[in-house]
Coordinates of C-alpha atoms and ligand atoms in Angstrom, one line a residue:
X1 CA 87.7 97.9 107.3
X2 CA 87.8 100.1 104.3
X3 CA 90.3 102.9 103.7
X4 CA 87.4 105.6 102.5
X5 CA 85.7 104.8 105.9
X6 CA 88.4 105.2 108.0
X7 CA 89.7 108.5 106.1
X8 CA 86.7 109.9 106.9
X9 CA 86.5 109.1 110.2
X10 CA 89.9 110.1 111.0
X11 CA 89.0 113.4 109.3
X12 CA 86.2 113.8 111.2
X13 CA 87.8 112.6 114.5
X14 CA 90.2 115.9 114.4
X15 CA 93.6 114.6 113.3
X16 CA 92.8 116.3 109.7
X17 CA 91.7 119.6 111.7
X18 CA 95.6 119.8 112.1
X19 CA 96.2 120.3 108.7
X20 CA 93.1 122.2 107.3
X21 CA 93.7 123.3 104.0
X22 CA 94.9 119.9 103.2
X23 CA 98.6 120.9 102.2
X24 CA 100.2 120.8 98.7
X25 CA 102.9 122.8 97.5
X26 CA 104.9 123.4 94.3
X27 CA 106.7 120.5 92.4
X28 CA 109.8 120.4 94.2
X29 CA 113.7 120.3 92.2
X30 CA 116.8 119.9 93.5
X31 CA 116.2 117.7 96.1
X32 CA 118.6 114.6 94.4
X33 CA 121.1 113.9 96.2
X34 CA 118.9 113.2 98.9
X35 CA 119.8 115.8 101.9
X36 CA 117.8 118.5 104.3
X37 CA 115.0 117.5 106.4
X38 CA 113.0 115.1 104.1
X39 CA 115.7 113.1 104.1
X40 CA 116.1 110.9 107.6
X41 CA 119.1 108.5 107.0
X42 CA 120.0 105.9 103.8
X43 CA 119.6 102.1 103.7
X44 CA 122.3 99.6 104.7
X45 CA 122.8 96.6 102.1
X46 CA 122.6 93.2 103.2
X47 CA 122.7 89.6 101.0
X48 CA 120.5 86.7 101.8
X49 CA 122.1 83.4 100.2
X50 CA 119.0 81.6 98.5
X51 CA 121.3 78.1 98.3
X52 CA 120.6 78.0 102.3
X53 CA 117.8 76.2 103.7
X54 CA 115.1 79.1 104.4
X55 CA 115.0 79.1 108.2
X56 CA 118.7 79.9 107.7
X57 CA 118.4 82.9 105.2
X58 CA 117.2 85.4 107.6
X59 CA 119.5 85.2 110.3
X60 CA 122.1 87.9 109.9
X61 CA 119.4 90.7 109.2
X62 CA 117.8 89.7 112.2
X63 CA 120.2 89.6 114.3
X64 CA 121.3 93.1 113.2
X65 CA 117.6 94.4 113.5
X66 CA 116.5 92.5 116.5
X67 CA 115.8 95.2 119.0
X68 CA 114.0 97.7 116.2
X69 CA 111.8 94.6 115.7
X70 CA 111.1 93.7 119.3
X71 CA 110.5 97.3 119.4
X72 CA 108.2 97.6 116.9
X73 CA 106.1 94.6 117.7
X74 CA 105.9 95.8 121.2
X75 CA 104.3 99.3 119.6
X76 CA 101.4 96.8 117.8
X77 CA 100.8 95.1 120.8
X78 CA 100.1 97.9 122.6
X79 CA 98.1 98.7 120.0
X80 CA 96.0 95.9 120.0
X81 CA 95.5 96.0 123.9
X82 CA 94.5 99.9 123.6
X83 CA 91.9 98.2 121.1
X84 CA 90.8 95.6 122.7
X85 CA 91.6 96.2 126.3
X86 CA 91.6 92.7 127.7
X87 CA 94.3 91.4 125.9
X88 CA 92.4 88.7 124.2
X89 CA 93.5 89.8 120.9
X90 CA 97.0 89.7 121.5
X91 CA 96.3 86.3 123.2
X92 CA 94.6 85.4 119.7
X93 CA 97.4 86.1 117.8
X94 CA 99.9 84.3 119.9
X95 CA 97.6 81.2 120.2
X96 CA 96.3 80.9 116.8
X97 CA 98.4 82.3 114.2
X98 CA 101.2 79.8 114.7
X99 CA 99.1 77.4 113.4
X100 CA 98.2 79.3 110.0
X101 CA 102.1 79.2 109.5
X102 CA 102.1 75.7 108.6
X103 CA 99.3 76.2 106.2
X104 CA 101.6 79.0 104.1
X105 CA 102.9 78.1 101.0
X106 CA 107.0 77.1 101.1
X107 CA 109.9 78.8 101.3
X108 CA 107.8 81.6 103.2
X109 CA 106.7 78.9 106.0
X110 CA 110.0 78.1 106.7
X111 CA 111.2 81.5 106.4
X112 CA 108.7 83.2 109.0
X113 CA 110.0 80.3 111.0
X114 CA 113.5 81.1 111.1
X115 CA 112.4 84.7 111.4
X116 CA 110.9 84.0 114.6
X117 CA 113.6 81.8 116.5
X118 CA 116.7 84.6 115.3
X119 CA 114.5 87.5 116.9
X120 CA 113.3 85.4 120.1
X121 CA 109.4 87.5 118.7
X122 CA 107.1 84.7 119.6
X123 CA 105.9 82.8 116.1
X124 CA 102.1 84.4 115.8
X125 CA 103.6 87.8 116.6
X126 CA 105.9 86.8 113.4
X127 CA 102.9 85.4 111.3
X128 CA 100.9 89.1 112.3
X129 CA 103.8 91.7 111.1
X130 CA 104.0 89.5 107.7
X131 CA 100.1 89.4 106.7
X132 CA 100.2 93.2 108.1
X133 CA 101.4 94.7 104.7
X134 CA 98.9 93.2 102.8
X135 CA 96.5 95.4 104.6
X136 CA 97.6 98.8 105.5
X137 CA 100.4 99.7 102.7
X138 CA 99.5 103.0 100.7
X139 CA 101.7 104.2 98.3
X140 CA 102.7 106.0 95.2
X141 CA 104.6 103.9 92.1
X142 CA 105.2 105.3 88.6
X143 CA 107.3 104.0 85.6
X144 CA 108.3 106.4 83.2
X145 CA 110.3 106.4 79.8
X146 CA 113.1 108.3 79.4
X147 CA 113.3 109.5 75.7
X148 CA 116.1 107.1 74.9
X149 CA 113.6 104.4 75.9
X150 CA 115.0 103.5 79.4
X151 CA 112.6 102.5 81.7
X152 CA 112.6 104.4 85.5
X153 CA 110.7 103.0 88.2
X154 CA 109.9 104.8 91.6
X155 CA 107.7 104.9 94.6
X156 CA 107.0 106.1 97.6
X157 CA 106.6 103.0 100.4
X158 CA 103.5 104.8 102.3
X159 CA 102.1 102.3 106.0
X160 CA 100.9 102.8 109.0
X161 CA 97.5 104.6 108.4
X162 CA 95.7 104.6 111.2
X163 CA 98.0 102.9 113.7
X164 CA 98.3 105.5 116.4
X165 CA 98.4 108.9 115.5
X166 CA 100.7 110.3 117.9
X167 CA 98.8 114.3 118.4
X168 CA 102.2 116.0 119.9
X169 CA 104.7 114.9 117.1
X170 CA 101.6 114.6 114.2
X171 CA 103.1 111.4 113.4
X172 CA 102.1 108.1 112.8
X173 CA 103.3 105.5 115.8
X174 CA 103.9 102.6 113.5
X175 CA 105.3 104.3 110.6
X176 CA 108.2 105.8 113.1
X177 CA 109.0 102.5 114.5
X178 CA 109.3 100.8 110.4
X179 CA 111.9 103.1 109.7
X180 CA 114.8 101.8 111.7
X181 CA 113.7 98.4 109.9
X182 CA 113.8 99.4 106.5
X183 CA 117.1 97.6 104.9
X184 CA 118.2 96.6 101.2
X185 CA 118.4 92.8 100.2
X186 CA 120.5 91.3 97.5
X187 CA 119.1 87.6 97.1
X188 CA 121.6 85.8 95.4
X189 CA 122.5 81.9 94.1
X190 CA 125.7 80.7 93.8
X191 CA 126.8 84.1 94.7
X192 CA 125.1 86.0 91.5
X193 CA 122.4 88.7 92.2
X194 CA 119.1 87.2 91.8
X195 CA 116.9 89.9 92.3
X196 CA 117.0 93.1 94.7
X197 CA 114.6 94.5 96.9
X198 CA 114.0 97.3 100.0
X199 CA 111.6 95.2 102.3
X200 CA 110.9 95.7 106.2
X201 CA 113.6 93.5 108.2
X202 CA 111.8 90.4 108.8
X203 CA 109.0 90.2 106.6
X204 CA 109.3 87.4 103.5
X205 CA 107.1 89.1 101.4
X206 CA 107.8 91.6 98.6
X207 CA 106.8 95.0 98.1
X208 CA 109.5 96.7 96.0
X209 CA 112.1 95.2 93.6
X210 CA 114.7 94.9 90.6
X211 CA 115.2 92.3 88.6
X212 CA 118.5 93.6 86.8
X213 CA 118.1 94.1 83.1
X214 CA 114.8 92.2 83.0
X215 CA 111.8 94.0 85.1
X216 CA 111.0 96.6 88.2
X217 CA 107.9 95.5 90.0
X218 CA 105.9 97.5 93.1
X219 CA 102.8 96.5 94.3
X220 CA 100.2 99.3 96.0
X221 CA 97.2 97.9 97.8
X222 CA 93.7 98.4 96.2
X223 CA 90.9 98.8 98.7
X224 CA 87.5 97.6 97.2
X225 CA 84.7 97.1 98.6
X226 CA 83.3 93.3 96.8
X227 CA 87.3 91.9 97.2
X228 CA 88.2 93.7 100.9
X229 CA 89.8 90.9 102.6
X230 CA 87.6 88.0 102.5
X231 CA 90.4 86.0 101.0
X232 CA 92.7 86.4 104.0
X233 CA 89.6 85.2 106.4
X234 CA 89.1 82.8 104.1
X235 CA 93.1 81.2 104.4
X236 CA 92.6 81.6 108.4
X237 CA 89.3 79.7 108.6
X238 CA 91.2 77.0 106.1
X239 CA 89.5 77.8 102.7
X240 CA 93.0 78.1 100.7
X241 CA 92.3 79.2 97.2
X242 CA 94.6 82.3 96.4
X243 CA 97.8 83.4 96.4
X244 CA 99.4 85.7 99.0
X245 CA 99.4 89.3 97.1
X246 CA 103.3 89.8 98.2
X247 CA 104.4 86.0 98.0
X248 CA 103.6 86.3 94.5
X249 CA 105.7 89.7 93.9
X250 CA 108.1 87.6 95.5
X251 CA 107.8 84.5 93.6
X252 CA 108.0 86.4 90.4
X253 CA 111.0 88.4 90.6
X254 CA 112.9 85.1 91.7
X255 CA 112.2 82.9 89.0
X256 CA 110.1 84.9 86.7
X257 CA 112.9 85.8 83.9
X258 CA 111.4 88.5 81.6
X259 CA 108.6 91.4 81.6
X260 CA 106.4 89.2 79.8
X261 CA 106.1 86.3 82.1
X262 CA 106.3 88.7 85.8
X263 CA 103.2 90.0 83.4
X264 CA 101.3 87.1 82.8
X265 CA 102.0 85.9 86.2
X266 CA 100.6 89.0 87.7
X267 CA 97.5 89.7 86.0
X268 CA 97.0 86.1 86.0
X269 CA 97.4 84.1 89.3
X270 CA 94.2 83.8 92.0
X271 CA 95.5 86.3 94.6
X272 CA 93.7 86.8 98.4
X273 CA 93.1 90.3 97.6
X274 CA 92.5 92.7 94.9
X275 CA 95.9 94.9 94.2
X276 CA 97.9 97.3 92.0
X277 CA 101.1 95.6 90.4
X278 CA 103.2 98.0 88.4
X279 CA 105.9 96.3 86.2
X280 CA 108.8 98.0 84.3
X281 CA 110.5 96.3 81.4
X282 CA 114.1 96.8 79.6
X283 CA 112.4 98.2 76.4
X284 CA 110.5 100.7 75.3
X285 CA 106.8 100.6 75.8
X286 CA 107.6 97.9 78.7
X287 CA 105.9 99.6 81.8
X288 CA 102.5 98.9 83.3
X289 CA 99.9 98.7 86.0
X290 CA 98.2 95.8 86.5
X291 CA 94.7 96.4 88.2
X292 CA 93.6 93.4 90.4
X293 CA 90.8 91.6 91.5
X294 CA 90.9 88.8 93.7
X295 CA 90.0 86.3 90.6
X296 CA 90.7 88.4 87.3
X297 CA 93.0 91.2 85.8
X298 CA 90.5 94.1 85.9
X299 CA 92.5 96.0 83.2
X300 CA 96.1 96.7 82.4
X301 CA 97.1 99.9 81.9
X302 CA 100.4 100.4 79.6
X303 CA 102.8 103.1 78.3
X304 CA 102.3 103.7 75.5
X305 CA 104.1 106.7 73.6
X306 CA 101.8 107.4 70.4
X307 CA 98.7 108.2 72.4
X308 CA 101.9 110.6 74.7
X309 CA 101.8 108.2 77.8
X310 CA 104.9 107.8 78.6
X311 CA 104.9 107.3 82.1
X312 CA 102.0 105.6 84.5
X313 CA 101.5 106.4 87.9
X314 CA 99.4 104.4 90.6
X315 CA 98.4 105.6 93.9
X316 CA 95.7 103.6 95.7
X317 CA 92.6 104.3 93.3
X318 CA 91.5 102.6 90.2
X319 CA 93.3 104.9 87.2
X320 CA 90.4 105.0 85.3
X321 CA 87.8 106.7 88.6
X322 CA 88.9 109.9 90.6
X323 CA 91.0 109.6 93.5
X324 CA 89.0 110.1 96.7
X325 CA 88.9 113.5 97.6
X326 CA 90.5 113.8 100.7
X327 CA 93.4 111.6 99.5
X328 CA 94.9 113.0 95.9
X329 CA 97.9 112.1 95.6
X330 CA 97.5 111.0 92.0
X331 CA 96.9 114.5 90.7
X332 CA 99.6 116.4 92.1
X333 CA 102.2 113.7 91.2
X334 CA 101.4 113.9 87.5
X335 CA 100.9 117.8 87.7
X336 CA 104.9 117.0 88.5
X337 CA 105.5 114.4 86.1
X338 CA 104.0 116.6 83.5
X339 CA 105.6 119.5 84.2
X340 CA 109.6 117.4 84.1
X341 CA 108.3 116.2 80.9
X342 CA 109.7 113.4 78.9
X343 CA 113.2 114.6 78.0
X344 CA 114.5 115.4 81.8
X345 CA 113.0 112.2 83.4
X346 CA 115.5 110.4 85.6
X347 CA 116.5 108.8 88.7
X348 CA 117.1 112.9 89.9
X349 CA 113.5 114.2 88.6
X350 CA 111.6 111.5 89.7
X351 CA 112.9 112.0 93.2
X352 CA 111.9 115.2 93.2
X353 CA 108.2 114.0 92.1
X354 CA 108.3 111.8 94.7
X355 CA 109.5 114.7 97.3
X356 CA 106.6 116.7 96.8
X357 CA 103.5 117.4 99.5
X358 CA 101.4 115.2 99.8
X359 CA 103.1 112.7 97.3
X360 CA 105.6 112.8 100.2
X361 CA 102.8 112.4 103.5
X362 CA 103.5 111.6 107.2
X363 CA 103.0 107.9 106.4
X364 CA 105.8 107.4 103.8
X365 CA 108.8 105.4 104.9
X366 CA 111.0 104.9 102.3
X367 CA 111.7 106.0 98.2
X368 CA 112.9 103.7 96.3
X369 CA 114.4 104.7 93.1
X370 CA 115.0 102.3 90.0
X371 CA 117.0 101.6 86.5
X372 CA 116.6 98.5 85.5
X373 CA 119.1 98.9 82.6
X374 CA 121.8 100.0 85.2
X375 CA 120.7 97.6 87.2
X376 CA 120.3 100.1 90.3
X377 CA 118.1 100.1 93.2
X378 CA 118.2 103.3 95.6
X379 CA 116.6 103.6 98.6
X380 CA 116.0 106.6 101.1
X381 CA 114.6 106.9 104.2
X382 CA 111.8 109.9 104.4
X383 CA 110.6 112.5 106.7
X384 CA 107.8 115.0 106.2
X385 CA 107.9 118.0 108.3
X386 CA 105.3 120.1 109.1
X387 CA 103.2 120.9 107.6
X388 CA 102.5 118.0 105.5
X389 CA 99.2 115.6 105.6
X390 CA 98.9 113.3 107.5
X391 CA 98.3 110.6 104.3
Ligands
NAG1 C1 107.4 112.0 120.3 O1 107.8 113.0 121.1 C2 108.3 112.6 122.4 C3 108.7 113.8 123.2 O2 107.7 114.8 123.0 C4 109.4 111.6 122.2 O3 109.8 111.2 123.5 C5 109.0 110.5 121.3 O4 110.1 109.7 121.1 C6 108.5 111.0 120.0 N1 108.0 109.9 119.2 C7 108.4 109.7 118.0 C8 107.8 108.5 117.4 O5 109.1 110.4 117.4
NAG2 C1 130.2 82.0 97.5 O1 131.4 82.7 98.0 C2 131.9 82.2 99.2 C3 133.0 83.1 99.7 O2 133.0 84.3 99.0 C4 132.4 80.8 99.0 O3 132.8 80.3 100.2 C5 131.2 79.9 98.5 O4 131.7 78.6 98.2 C6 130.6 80.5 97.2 N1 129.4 79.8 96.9 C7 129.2 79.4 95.7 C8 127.9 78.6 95.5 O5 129.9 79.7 94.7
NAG3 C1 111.5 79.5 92.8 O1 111.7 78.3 92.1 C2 112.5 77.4 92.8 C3 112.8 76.2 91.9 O2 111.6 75.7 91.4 C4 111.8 77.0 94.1 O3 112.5 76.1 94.8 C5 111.5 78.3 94.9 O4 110.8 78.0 96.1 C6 110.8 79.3 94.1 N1 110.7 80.5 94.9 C7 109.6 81.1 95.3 C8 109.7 82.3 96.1 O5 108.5 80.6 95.0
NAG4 C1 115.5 92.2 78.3 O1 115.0 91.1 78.9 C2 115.0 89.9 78.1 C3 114.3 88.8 78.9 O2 114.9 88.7 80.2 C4 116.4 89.5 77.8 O3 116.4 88.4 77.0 C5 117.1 90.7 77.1 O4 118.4 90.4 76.9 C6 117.0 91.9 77.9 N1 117.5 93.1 77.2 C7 118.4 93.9 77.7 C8 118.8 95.1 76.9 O5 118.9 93.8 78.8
NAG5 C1 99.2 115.2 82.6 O1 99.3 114.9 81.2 C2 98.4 113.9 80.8 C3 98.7 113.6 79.3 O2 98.8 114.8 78.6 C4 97.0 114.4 81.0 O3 96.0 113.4 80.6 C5 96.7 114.7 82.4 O4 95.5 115.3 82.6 C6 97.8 115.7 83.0 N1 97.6 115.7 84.4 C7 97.9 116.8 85.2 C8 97.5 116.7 86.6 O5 98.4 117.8 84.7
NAG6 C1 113.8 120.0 80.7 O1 114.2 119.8 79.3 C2 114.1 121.0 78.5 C3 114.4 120.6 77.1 O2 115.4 119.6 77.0 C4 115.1 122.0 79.1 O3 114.9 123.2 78.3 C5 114.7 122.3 80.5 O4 115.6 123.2 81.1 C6 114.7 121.0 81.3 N1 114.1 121.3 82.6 C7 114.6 120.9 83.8 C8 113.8 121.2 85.0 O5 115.6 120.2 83.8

């Protein structure tokens, strides 16, 4: 399945027929702290101790979250069985997908395990909602340069495209039921911050997170037609060459120690899929996105301050081709950046970039905002109220 396919289908189907013109509107201000109707609720904190065995490490969160994820994974099963009427899929998923969890690479095996006997969610259920993200997440990241050389990261946490548009609330079925889910992790060792991260509840894999005072990493997912997601067949049908696009995120912001290595590590490790990583350093200069194919680094695109790049922004599109044109976000969100300009970026003005139509859509969960000097990760659960695109 390819994302320009299915945006045009969907377009053509009707949902878009909602929202004809497509609908943009003026950079937004103000909006930091986050309050009014874009804003649906913050994000609770919680630690996972990384000196307990991994089927332990989960436990508290899930027991908190439990009944958003039974919820949730009720919502894709009913998915499924709308799909594929006769159940077989879901009857795939529970019978066969247990058995990939042995082949995944450790802690995360152990962890998906531990996952799936705290939330009672039977184990292939488990093994579905984790490889889900590397499929369906679409998003906005940027990392900008303040002009005293701090580094700011942000993004907009975009899923669910295409997983039941619901006509009477124009919203997106699985997007509403990831909200609740959406929680804060401090990974520690021996009681010290490790790194920090805004995940899903229940998934092991990284999409957004701090390394304090070292690097800020996001990934985006880059649809492509040669890489799609062979690689992830591939693993199921036993042909294991590649890395797990967000096991690596997450293997680098535990025990990668500066922006130079999370870099080389990045651009350099086999991966399943093709991707977008984009890094932020502690010094000037230090911010990047890191275009992926499944084998190679495709290009990496850096700040760089004498050509006047001092931010980069990454959507789902390769930087260097136009954004398909029923789904720019790209150019309205540096029409924003540009017009904050250099000297009033910040944890405030980025928010506001990352607030505006359709940078802000009906699939985007969460914002994350970041400071890697401070140290600080902010999170913020979003709404977009009509009218606002659907993507
Ligand atoms: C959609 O609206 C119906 C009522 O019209 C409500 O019961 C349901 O919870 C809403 N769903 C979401 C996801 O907001
Ligand atoms: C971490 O702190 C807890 C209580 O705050 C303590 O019981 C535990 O021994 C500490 N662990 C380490 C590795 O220091
Ligand atoms: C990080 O490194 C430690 C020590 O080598 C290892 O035990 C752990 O599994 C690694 N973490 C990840 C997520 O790969
Ligand atoms: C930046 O990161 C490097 C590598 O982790 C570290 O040695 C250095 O102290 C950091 N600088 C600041 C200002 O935090
Ligand atoms: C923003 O500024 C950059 C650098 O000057 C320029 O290349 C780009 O076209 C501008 N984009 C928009 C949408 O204004
Ligand atoms: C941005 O910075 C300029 C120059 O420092 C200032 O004049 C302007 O008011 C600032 N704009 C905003 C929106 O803060």
């Amino acid at each position: 399945m390819d994302r320009f396919c299915c945006i045009l289908l969907v377009s053509l189907s009707g949902v878009s027929t909602q929202f004809v013109p497509p609908y943009t509107e003026e950079c937004q201000t103000g909006m930091y702290p986050p309050k009014g109707p874009t804003f649906k609720g913050s994000v609770t904190w919680y630690t996972i101790d990384l000196d307990l065995p991994p089927s332990e490490r989960w436990k508290l969160i899930i027991t908190d979250k439990k009944a958003e994820l039974v919820t949730l994974i009720q919502a894709i099963r009913d998915l499924a069985n709308a799909f594929v009427p006769s159940g077989k899929l879901i009857d795939l998923v529970d019978k066969d997908l247990p058995l990939i969890v042995n082949t995944l690479p450790y802690p995360f095996n152990e962890e998906i395990k531990g996952i799936a006997t705290a939330s009672g969610v039977p184990l292939g259920e488990v093994v579905l909602f984790n490889i889900f993200y590397e499929v369906f997440t679409v998003c906005t990241s940027l990392v900008a340069e303040d002009s005293n050389g701090n580094l700011i990261h942000g993004r907009n946490m975009d899923f669910g495209l295409f997983m039941g548009w619901d006509m009477k609330n124009r919203s997106w079925l699985i997007t509403e039921k990831l909200k609740p889910l959406v929680v804060n992790i401090d990974f520690q060792r021996g009681n010290k911050t490790v790194f920090k991260s805004t995940n899903f509840a229940g998934y092991v894999g990284m999409l957004t997170g701090i390394k304090p005072h070292a690097f800020t990493l996001t990934m985006n997912e880059r649809f492509s037609l040669d890489g799609g997601y062979i690689g992830i067949v591939e693993w199921i049908l036993g042909h294991r060459d590649g890395m797990w696009m967000s096991f690596l995120t997450r293997s680098v912001l535990e025990n990668a120690t500066s922006y130079e290595e999370a870099k080389r590590l990045l651009a350099q490790t086999k991966l399943l899929a093709p991707a977008y990583f984009i890094l932020g350093g502690n010094q000037t200069g230090q911010g990047c996105v890191i275009t992926r194919s499944r084998v190679l680094s495709l290009d990496i695109w850096e700040i760089e301050l004498k050509l006047g790049r001092w931010y980069v922004l990454e959507t789902n599109y390769d930087h260097w081709k136009e954004p398909l044109f029923l789904d720019n976000r790209r150019t309205p969100a540096m029409k924003c950046m540009n017009q904050t300009m250099q000297a009033n970026i910040s944890l405030k003005t980025v928010y506001d970039v990352l607030s505006t139509k359709p940078v802000l859509n009906k699939l985007t969960t969460y914002t994350t905002l970041m400071d890697v000097n401070e140290g600080k990760l902010e999170s913020y659960i979003r709404d977009c109220p009509n009218p606002c695109m659907p993507w």
